mmCIF file of C-alpha atoms in Angstrom:
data_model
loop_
_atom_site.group_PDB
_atom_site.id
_atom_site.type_symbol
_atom_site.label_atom_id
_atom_site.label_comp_id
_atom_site.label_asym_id
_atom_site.label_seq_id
_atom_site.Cartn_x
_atom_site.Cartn_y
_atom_site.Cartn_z
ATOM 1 C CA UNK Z 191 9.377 6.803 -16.347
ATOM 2 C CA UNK Z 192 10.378 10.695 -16.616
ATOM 3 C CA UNK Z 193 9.217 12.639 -19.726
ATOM 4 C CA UNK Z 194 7.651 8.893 -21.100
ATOM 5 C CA UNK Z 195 4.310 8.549 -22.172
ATOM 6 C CA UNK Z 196 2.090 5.771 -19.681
ATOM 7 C CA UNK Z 197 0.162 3.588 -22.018
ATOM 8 C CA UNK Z 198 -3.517 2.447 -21.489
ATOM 9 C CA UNK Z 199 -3.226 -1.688 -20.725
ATOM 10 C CA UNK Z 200 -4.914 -3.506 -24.440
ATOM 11 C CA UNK Z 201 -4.812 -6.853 -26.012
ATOM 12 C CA UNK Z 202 -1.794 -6.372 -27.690
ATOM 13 C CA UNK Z 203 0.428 -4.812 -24.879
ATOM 14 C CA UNK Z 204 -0.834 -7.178 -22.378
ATOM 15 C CA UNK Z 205 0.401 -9.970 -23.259
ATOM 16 C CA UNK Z 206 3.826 -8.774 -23.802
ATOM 17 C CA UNK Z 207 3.767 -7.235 -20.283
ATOM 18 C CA UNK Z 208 2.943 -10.860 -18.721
ATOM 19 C CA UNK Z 209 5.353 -12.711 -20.620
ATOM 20 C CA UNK Z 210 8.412 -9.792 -19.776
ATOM 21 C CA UNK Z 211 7.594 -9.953 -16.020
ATOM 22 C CA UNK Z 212 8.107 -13.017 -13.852
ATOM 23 C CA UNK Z 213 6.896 -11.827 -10.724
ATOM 24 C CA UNK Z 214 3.495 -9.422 -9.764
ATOM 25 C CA UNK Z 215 3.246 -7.284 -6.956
ATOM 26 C CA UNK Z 216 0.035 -6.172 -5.921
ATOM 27 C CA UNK Z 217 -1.533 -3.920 -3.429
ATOM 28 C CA UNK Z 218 -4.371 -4.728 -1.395
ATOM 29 C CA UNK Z 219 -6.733 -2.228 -0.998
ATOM 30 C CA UNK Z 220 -8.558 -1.257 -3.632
ATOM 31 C CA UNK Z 221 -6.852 -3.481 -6.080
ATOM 32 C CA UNK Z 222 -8.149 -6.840 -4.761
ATOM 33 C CA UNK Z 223 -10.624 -5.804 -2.083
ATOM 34 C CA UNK Z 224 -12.214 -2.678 -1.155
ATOM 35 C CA UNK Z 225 -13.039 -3.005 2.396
ATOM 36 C CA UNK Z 226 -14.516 -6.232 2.545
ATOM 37 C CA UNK Z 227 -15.757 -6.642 -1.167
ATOM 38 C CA UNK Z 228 -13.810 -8.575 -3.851
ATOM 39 C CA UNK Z 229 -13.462 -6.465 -6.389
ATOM 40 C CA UNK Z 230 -14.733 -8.248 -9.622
ATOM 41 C CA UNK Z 231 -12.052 -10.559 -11.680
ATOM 42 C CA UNK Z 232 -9.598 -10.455 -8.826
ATOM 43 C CA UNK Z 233 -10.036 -15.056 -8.300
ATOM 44 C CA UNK Z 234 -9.603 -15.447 -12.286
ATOM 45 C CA UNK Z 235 -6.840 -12.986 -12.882
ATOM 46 C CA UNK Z 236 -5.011 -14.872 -10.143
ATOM 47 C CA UNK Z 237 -5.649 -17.757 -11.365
ATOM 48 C CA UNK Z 238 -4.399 -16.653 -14.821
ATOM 49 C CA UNK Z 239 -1.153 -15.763 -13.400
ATOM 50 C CA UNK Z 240 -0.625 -18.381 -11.435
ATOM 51 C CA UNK Z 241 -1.276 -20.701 -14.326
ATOM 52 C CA UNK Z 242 1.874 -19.048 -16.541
ATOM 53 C CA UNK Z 243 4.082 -19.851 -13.074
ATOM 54 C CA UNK Z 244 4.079 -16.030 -12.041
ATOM 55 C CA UNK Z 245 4.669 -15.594 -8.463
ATOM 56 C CA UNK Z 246 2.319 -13.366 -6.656
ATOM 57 C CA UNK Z 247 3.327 -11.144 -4.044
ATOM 58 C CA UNK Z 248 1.058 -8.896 -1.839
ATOM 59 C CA UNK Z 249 2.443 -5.278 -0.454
ATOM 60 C CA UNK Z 250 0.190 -3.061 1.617
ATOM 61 C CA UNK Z 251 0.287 -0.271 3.541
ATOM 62 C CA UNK Z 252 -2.706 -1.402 6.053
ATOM 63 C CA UNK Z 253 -0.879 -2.242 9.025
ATOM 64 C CA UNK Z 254 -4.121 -2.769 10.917
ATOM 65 C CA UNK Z 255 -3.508 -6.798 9.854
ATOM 66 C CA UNK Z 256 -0.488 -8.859 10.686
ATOM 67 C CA UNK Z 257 0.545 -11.438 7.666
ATOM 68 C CA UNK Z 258 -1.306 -14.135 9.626
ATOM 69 C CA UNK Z 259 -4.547 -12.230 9.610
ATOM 70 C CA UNK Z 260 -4.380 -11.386 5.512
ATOM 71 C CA UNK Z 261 -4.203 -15.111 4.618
ATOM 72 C CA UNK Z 262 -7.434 -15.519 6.634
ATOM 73 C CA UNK Z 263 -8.704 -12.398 5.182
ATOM 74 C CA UNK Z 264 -7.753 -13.420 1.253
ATOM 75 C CA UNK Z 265 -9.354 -17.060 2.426
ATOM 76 C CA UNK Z 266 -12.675 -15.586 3.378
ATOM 77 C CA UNK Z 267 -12.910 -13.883 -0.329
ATOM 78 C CA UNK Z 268 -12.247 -17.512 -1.695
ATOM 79 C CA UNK Z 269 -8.751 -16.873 -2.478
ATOM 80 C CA UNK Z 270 -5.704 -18.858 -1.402
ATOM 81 C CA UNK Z 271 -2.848 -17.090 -0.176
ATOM 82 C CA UNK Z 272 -0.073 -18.330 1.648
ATOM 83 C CA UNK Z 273 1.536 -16.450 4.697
ATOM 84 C CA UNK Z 274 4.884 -15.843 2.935
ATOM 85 C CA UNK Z 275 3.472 -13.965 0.166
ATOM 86 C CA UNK Z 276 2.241 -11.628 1.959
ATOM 87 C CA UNK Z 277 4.172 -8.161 3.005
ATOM 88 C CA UNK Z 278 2.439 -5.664 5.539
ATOM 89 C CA UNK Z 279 3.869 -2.679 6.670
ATOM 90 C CA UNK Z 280 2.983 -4.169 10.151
ATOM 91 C CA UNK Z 281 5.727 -7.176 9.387
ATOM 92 C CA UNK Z 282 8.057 -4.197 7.943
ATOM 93 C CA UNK Z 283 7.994 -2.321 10.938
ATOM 94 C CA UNK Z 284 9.229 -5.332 13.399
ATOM 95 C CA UNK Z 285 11.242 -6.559 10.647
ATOM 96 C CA UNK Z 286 13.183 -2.809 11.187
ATOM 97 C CA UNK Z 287 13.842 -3.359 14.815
ATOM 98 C CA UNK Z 288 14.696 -6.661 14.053
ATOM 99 C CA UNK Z 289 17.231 -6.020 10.998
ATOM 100 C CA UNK Z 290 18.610 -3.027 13.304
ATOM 101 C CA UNK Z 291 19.442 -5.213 16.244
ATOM 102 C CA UNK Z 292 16.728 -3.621 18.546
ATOM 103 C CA UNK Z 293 17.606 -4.330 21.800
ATOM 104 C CA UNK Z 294 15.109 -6.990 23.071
ATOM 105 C CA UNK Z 295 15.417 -5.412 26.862
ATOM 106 C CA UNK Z 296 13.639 -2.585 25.518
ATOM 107 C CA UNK Z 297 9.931 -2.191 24.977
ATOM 108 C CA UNK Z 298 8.021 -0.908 22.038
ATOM 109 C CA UNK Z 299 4.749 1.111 22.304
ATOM 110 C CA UNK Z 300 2.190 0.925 19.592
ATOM 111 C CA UNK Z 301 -0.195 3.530 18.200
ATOM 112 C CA UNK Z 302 -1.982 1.215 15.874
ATOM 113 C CA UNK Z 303 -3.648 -2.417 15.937
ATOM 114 C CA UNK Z 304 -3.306 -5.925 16.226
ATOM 115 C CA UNK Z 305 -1.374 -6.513 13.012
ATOM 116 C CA UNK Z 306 1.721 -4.615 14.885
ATOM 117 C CA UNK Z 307 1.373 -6.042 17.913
ATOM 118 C CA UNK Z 308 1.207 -9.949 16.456
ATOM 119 C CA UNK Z 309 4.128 -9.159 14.315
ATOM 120 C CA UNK Z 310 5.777 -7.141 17.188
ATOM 121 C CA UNK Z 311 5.119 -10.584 19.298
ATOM 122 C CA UNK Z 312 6.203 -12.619 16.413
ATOM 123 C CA UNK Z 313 9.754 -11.057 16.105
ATOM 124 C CA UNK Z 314 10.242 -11.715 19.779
ATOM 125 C CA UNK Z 315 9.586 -7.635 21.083
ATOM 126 C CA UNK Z 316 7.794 -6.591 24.208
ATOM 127 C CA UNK Z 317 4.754 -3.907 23.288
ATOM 128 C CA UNK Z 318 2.820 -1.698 25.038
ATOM 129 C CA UNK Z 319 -0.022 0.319 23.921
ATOM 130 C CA UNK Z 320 -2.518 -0.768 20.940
ATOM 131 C CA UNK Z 321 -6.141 -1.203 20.672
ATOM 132 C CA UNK Z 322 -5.936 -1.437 24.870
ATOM 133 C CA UNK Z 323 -5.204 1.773 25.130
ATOM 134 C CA UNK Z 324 -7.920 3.026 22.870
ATOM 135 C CA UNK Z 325 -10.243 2.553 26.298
ATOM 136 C CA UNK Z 326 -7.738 4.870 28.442
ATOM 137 C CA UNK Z 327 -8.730 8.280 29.319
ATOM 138 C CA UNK Z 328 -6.828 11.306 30.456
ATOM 139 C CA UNK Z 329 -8.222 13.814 33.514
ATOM 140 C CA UNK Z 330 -6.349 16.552 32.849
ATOM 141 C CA UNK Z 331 -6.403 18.956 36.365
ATOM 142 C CA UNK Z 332 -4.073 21.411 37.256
ATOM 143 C CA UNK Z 333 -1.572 18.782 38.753
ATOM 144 C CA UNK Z 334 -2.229 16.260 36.527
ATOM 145 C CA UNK Z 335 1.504 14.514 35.689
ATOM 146 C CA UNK Z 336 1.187 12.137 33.024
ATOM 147 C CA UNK Z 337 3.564 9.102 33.666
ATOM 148 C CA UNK Z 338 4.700 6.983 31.045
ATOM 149 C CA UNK Z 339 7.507 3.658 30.778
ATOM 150 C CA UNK Z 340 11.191 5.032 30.450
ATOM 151 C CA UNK Z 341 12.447 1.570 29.115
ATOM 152 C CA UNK Z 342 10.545 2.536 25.859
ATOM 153 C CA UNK Z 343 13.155 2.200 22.622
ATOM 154 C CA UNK Z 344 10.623 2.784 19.723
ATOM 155 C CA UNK Z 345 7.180 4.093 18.627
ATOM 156 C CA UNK Z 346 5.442 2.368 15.940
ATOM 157 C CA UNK Z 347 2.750 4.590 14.622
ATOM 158 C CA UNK Z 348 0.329 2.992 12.100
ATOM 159 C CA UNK Z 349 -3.566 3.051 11.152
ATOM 160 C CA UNK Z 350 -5.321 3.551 14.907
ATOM 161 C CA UNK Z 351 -9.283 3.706 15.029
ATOM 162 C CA UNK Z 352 -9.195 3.952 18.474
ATOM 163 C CA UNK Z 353 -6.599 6.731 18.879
ATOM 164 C CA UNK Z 354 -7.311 9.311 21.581
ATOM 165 C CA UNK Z 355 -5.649 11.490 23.703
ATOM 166 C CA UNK Z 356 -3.754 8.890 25.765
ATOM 167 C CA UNK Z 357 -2.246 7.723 23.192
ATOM 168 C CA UNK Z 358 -0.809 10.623 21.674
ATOM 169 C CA UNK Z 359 0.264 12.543 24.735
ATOM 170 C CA UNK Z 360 2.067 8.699 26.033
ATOM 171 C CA UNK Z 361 3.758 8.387 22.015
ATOM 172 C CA UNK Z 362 4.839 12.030 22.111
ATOM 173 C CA UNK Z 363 6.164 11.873 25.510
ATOM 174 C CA UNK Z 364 8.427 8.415 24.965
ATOM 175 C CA UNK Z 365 9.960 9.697 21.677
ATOM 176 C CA UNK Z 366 10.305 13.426 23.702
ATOM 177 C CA UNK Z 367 11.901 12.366 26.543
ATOM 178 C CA UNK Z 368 12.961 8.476 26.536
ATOM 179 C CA UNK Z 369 17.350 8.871 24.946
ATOM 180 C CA UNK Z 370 17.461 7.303 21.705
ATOM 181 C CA UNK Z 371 13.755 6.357 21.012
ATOM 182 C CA UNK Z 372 12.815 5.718 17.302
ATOM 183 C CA UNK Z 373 9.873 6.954 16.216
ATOM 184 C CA UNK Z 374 8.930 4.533 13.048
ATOM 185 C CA UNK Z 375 6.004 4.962 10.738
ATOM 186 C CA UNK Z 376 4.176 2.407 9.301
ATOM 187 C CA UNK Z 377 3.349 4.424 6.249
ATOM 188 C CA UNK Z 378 1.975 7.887 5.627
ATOM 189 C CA UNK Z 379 -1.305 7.117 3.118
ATOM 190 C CA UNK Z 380 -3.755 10.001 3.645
ATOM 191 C CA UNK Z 381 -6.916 8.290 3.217
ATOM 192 C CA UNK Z 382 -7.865 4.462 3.007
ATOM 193 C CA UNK Z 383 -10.453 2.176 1.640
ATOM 194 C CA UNK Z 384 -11.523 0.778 5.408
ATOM 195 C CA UNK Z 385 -14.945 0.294 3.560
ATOM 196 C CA UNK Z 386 -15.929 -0.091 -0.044
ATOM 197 C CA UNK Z 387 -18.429 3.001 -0.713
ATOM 198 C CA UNK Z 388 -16.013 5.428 0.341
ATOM 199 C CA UNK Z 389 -12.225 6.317 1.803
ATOM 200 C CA UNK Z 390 -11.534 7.258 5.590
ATOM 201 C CA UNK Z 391 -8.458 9.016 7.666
ATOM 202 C CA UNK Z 392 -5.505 6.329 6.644
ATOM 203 C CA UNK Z 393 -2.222 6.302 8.851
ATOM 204 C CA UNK Z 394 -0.894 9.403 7.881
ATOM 205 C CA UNK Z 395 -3.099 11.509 9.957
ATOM 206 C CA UNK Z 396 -2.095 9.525 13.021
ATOM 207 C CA UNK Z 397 1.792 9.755 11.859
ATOM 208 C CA UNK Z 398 1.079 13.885 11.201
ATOM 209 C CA UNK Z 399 0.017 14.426 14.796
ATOM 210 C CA UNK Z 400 2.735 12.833 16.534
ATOM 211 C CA UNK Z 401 5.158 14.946 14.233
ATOM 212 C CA UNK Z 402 3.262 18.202 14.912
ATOM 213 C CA UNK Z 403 3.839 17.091 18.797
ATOM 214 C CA UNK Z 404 7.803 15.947 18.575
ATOM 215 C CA UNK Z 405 8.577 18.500 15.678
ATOM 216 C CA UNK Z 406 10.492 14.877 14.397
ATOM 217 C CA UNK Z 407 10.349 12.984 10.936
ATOM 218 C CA UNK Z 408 9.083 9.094 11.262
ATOM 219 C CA UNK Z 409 11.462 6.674 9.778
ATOM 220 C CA UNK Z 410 8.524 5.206 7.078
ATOM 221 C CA UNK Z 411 8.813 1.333 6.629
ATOM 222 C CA UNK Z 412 6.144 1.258 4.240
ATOM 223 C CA UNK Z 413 5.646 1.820 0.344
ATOM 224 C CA UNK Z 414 7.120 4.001 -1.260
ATOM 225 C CA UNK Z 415 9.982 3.212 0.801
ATOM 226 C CA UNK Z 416 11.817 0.202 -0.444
ATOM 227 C CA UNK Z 417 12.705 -1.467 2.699
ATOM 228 C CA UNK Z 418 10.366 -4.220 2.062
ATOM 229 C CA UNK Z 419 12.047 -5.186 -1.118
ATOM 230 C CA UNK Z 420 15.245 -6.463 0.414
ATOM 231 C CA UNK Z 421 13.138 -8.626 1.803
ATOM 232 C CA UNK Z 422 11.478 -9.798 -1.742
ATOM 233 C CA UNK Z 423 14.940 -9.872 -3.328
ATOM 234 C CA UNK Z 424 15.453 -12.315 -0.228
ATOM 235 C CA UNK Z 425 12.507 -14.428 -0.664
ATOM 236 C CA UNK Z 426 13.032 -14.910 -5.037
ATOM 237 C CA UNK Z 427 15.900 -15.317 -7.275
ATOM 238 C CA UNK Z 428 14.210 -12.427 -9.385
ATOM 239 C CA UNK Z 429 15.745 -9.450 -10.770
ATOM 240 C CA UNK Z 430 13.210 -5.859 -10.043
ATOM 241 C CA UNK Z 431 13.327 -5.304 -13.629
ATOM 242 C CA UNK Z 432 11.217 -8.756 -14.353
ATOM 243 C CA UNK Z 433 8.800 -7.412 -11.469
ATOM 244 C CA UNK Z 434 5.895 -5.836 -12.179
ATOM 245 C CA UNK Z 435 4.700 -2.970 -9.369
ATOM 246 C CA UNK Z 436 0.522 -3.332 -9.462
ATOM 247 C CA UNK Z 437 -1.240 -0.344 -7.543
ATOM 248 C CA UNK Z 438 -3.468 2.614 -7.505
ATOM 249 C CA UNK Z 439 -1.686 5.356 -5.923
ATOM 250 C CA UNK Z 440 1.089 6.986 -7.262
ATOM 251 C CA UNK Z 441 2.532 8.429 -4.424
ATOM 252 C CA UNK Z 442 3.178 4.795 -2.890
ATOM 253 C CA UNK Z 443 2.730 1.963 -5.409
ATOM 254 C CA UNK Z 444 3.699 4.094 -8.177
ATOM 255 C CA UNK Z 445 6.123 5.562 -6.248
ATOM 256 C CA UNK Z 446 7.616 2.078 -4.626
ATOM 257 C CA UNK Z 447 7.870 0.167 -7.903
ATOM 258 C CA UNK Z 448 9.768 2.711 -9.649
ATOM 259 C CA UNK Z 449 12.048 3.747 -6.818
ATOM 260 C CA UNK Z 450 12.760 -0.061 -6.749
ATOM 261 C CA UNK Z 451 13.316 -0.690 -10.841
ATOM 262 C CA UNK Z 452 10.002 -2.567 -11.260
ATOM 263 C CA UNK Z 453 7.416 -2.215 -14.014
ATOM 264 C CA UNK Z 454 4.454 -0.569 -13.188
ATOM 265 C CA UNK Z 455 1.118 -0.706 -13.569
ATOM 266 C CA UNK Z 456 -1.946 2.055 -12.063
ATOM 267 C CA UNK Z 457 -4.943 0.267 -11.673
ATOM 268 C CA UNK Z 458 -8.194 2.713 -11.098
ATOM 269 C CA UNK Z 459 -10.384 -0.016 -9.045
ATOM 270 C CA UNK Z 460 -9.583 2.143 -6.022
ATOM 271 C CA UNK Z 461 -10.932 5.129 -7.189
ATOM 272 C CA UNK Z 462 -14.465 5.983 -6.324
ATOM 273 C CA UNK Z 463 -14.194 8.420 -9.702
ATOM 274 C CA UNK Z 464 -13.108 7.432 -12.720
ATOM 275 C CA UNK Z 465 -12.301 11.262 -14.125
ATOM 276 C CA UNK Z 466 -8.803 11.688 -13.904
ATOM 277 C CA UNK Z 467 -7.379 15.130 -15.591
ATOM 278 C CA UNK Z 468 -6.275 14.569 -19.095
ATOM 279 C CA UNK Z 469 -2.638 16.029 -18.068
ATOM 280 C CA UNK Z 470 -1.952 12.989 -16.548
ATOM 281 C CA UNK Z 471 -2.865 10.607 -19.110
ATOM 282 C CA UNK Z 472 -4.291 10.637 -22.608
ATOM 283 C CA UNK Z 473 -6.733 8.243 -22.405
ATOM 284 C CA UNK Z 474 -8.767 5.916 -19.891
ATOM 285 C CA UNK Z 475 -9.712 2.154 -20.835
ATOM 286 C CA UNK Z 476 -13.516 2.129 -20.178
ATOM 287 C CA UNK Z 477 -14.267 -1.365 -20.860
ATOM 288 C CA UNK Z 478 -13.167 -4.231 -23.411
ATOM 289 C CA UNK Z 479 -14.152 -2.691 -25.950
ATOM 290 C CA UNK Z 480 -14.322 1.133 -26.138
ATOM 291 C CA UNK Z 481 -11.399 3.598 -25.414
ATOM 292 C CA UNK Z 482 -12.775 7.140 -23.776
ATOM 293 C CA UNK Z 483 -10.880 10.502 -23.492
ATOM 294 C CA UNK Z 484 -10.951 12.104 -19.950
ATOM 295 C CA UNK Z 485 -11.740 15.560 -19.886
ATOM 296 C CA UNK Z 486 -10.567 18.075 -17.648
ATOM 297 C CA UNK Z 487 -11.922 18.732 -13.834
ATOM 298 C CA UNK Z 488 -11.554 21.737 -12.258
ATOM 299 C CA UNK Z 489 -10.506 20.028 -9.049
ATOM 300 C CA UNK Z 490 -10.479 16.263 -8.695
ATOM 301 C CA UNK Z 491 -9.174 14.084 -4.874
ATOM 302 C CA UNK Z 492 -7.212 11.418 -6.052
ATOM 303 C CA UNK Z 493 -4.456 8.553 -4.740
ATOM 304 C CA UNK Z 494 -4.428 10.967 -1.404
ATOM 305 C CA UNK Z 495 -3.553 14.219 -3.089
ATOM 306 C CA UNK Z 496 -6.660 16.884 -2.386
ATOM 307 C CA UNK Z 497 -4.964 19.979 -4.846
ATOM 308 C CA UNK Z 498 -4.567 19.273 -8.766
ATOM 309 C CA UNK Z 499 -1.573 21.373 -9.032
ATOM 310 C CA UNK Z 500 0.345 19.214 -6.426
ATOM 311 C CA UNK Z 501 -0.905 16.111 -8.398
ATOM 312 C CA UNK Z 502 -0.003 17.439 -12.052
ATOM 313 C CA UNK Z 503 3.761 18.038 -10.030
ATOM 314 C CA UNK Z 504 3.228 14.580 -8.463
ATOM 315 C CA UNK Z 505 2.117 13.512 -12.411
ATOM 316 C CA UNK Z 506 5.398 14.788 -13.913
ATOM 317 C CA UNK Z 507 7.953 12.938 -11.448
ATOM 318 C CA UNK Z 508 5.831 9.341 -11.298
ATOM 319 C CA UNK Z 509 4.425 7.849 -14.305
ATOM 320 C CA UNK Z 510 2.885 4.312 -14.599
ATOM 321 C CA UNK Z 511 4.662 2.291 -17.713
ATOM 322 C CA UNK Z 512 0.704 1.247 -17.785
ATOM 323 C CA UNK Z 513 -2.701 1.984 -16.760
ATOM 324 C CA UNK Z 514 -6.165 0.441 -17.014
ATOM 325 C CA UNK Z 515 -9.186 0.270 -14.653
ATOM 326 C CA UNK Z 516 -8.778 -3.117 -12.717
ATOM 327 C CA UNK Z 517 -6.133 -6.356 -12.917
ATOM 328 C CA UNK Z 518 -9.596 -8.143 -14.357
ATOM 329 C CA UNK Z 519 -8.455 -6.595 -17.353
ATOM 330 C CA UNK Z 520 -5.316 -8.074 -17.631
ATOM 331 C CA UNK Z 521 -7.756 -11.430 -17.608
ATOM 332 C CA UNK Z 522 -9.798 -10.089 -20.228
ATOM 333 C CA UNK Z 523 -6.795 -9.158 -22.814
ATOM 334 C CA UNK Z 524 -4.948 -11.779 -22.409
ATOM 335 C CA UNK Z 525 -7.985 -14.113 -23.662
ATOM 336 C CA UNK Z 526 -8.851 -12.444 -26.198
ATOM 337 C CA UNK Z 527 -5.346 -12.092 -27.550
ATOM 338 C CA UNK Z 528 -5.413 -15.943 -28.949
ATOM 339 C CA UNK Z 529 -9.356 -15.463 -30.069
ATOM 340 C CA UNK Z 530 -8.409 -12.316 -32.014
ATOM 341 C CA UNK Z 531 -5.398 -13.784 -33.881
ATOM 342 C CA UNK Z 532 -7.016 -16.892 -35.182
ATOM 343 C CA UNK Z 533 -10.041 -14.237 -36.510
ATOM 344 C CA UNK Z 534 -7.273 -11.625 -37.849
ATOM 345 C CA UNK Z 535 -9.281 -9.236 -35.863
ATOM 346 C CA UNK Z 536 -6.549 -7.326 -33.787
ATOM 347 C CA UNK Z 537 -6.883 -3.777 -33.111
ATOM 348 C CA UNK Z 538 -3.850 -1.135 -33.890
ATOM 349 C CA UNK Z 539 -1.617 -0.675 -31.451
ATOM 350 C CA UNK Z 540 -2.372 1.561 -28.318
#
């Protein structure tokens, strides 16, 4: 998408975006839920899709959830998902070990939740650590010696509310001192929508710290790394240019879709501001019927990055092929395309 213009989603583009793109790939948080609120359209849009034989994938980042545990999730927001459409950087992460012949002798400590440790369990690994640990305390005296299992191959480092002390000092100390040990990151998002008023610490700060204590880079399963894709490409007999990449950060979604060859559309759902500087894009769809200019903020926190100038670089490198404020309005075109063709009523061209 370098030095190409992103276009705002409308009736007449819409239409020929769903009928070029066989398969949708959508985030999770903030695009379908934010926390544990539906965000409005999400059942019908679905539907939609699902009705013109698109397949629907699911990619997120929140490892806190193992595949098993987002089909119960989507099912308790009256949406059917099945298992196998889902892809969680919690499956990617034992699906690394797995792929990479991780010797099954060797044991696997967690800084994170139950997601990795179910998938951990599902792939057949041994794991230590996890929410259990989160009650574990350190009294650090003058001979305190801090003991921790040798037989420790990897550290999987995701999205921990209970992190603590124990934790990072027994993480640090495996990937220190244990020959060989990976250290793999989940993903590195900054913040997170954990509930839907507002975002919280997301997996990166947890990943930061145990790099600021091993001076060592994670190997990153997650978006924007395109490890889960082999696994797509596995699954359906569909080429990444008749994907479409549906997210709303562009340093991961964004990011993941185009460093995979997918389509790509920024949805703004996740955003608890809907300013967003006018370098980045012209214009903002406001609703079905109006189109609104942004104007320009002095400073403005958005898709993780805190400092314009490191978003208007981030801006020039990833660029949606489309934008628009939530997949309801892919819904909301698409109907209206028929109505406003029989009435002669279609607007110009975006």
């Amino acid at each position: 998408m370098n030095g190409k213009i992103s276009k705002s989603l409308c009736v007449d583009n819409a239409k020929e975006l769903l009928d070029s793109v066989d398969a949708f790939l959508f985030d999770c948080d903030g695009v379908i839920w934010k926390g544990e609120k539906l965000i409005d359209g999400v059942p019908e849009t679905l539907d939609l899709l699902r009705s013109h034989g698109k397949k629907l994938v699911f990619v997120t980042n929140n490892s806190t959830k193992s595949r098993k545990q987002y089909a119960k999730k989507f099912l308790s927001l009256g949406i059917l998902v099945n298992e196998d459409e889902i892809f969680s950087s919690s499956f990617a992460a034992a699906m690394y070990l797995k792929v990479n012949d991780f010797p099954r002798e060797k044991k696997v400590y967690v800084i994170g939740e139950e997601g990795i440790l179910e998938e951990l369990e599902q792939a057949g690994f041994t794991a230590l650590g996890g929410p259990a640990d989160g009650k574990k305390n350190i009294e650090l005296k003058s001979d305190c010696l801090f003991e921790h299992d040798k037989n420790v191959g990897a550290v999987i480092v995701g999205l921990d509310q209970h992190i603590n002390f124990y934790k990072l000092q027994y993480g640090t100390l495996c990937i220190r001192e244990n020959p060989g040990c990976l250290f793999i990151a989940t993903n590195r998002d900054a913040v997170g929508h954990l509930t839907d008023l507002q975002e919280w610490p997301g997996a990166g700060c947890m990943v930061a710290a145990i790099c600021g204590t091993t001076q060592k880079e994670p190997i990153t399963v997650g978006k924007p790394s395109t490890f889960l894709m082999d696994f797509l490409l596995q699954k359906y007999n569909i080429t990444t240019s008749r994907m479409c990449m549906v997210g709303d950060r562009l340093d991961t979604d964004i990011l993941f879709g185009q460093n995979a060859g997918c389509r790509t559309l920024l949805v703004f759902s996740g955003l608890r501001i809907l300013s967003i500087s006018s370098f980045i894009f012209e214009k903002v769809q406001i609703c079905s019927s109006t189109i609104q200019h942004c104007s320009v903020l002095p400073s403005v926190t958005l898709f993780g990055v805190t400092n314009e100038s490191n978003y208007e670089d981030l801006s020039k490198e990833v660029k949606p092929e489309y934008y628009t404020n939530s997949i309801a309005d892919m819904l909301r075109w698409y109907v209206m395309f028929p109505i406003l063709c029989k009435q002669q009523k279609l607007p110009p061209h975006c």
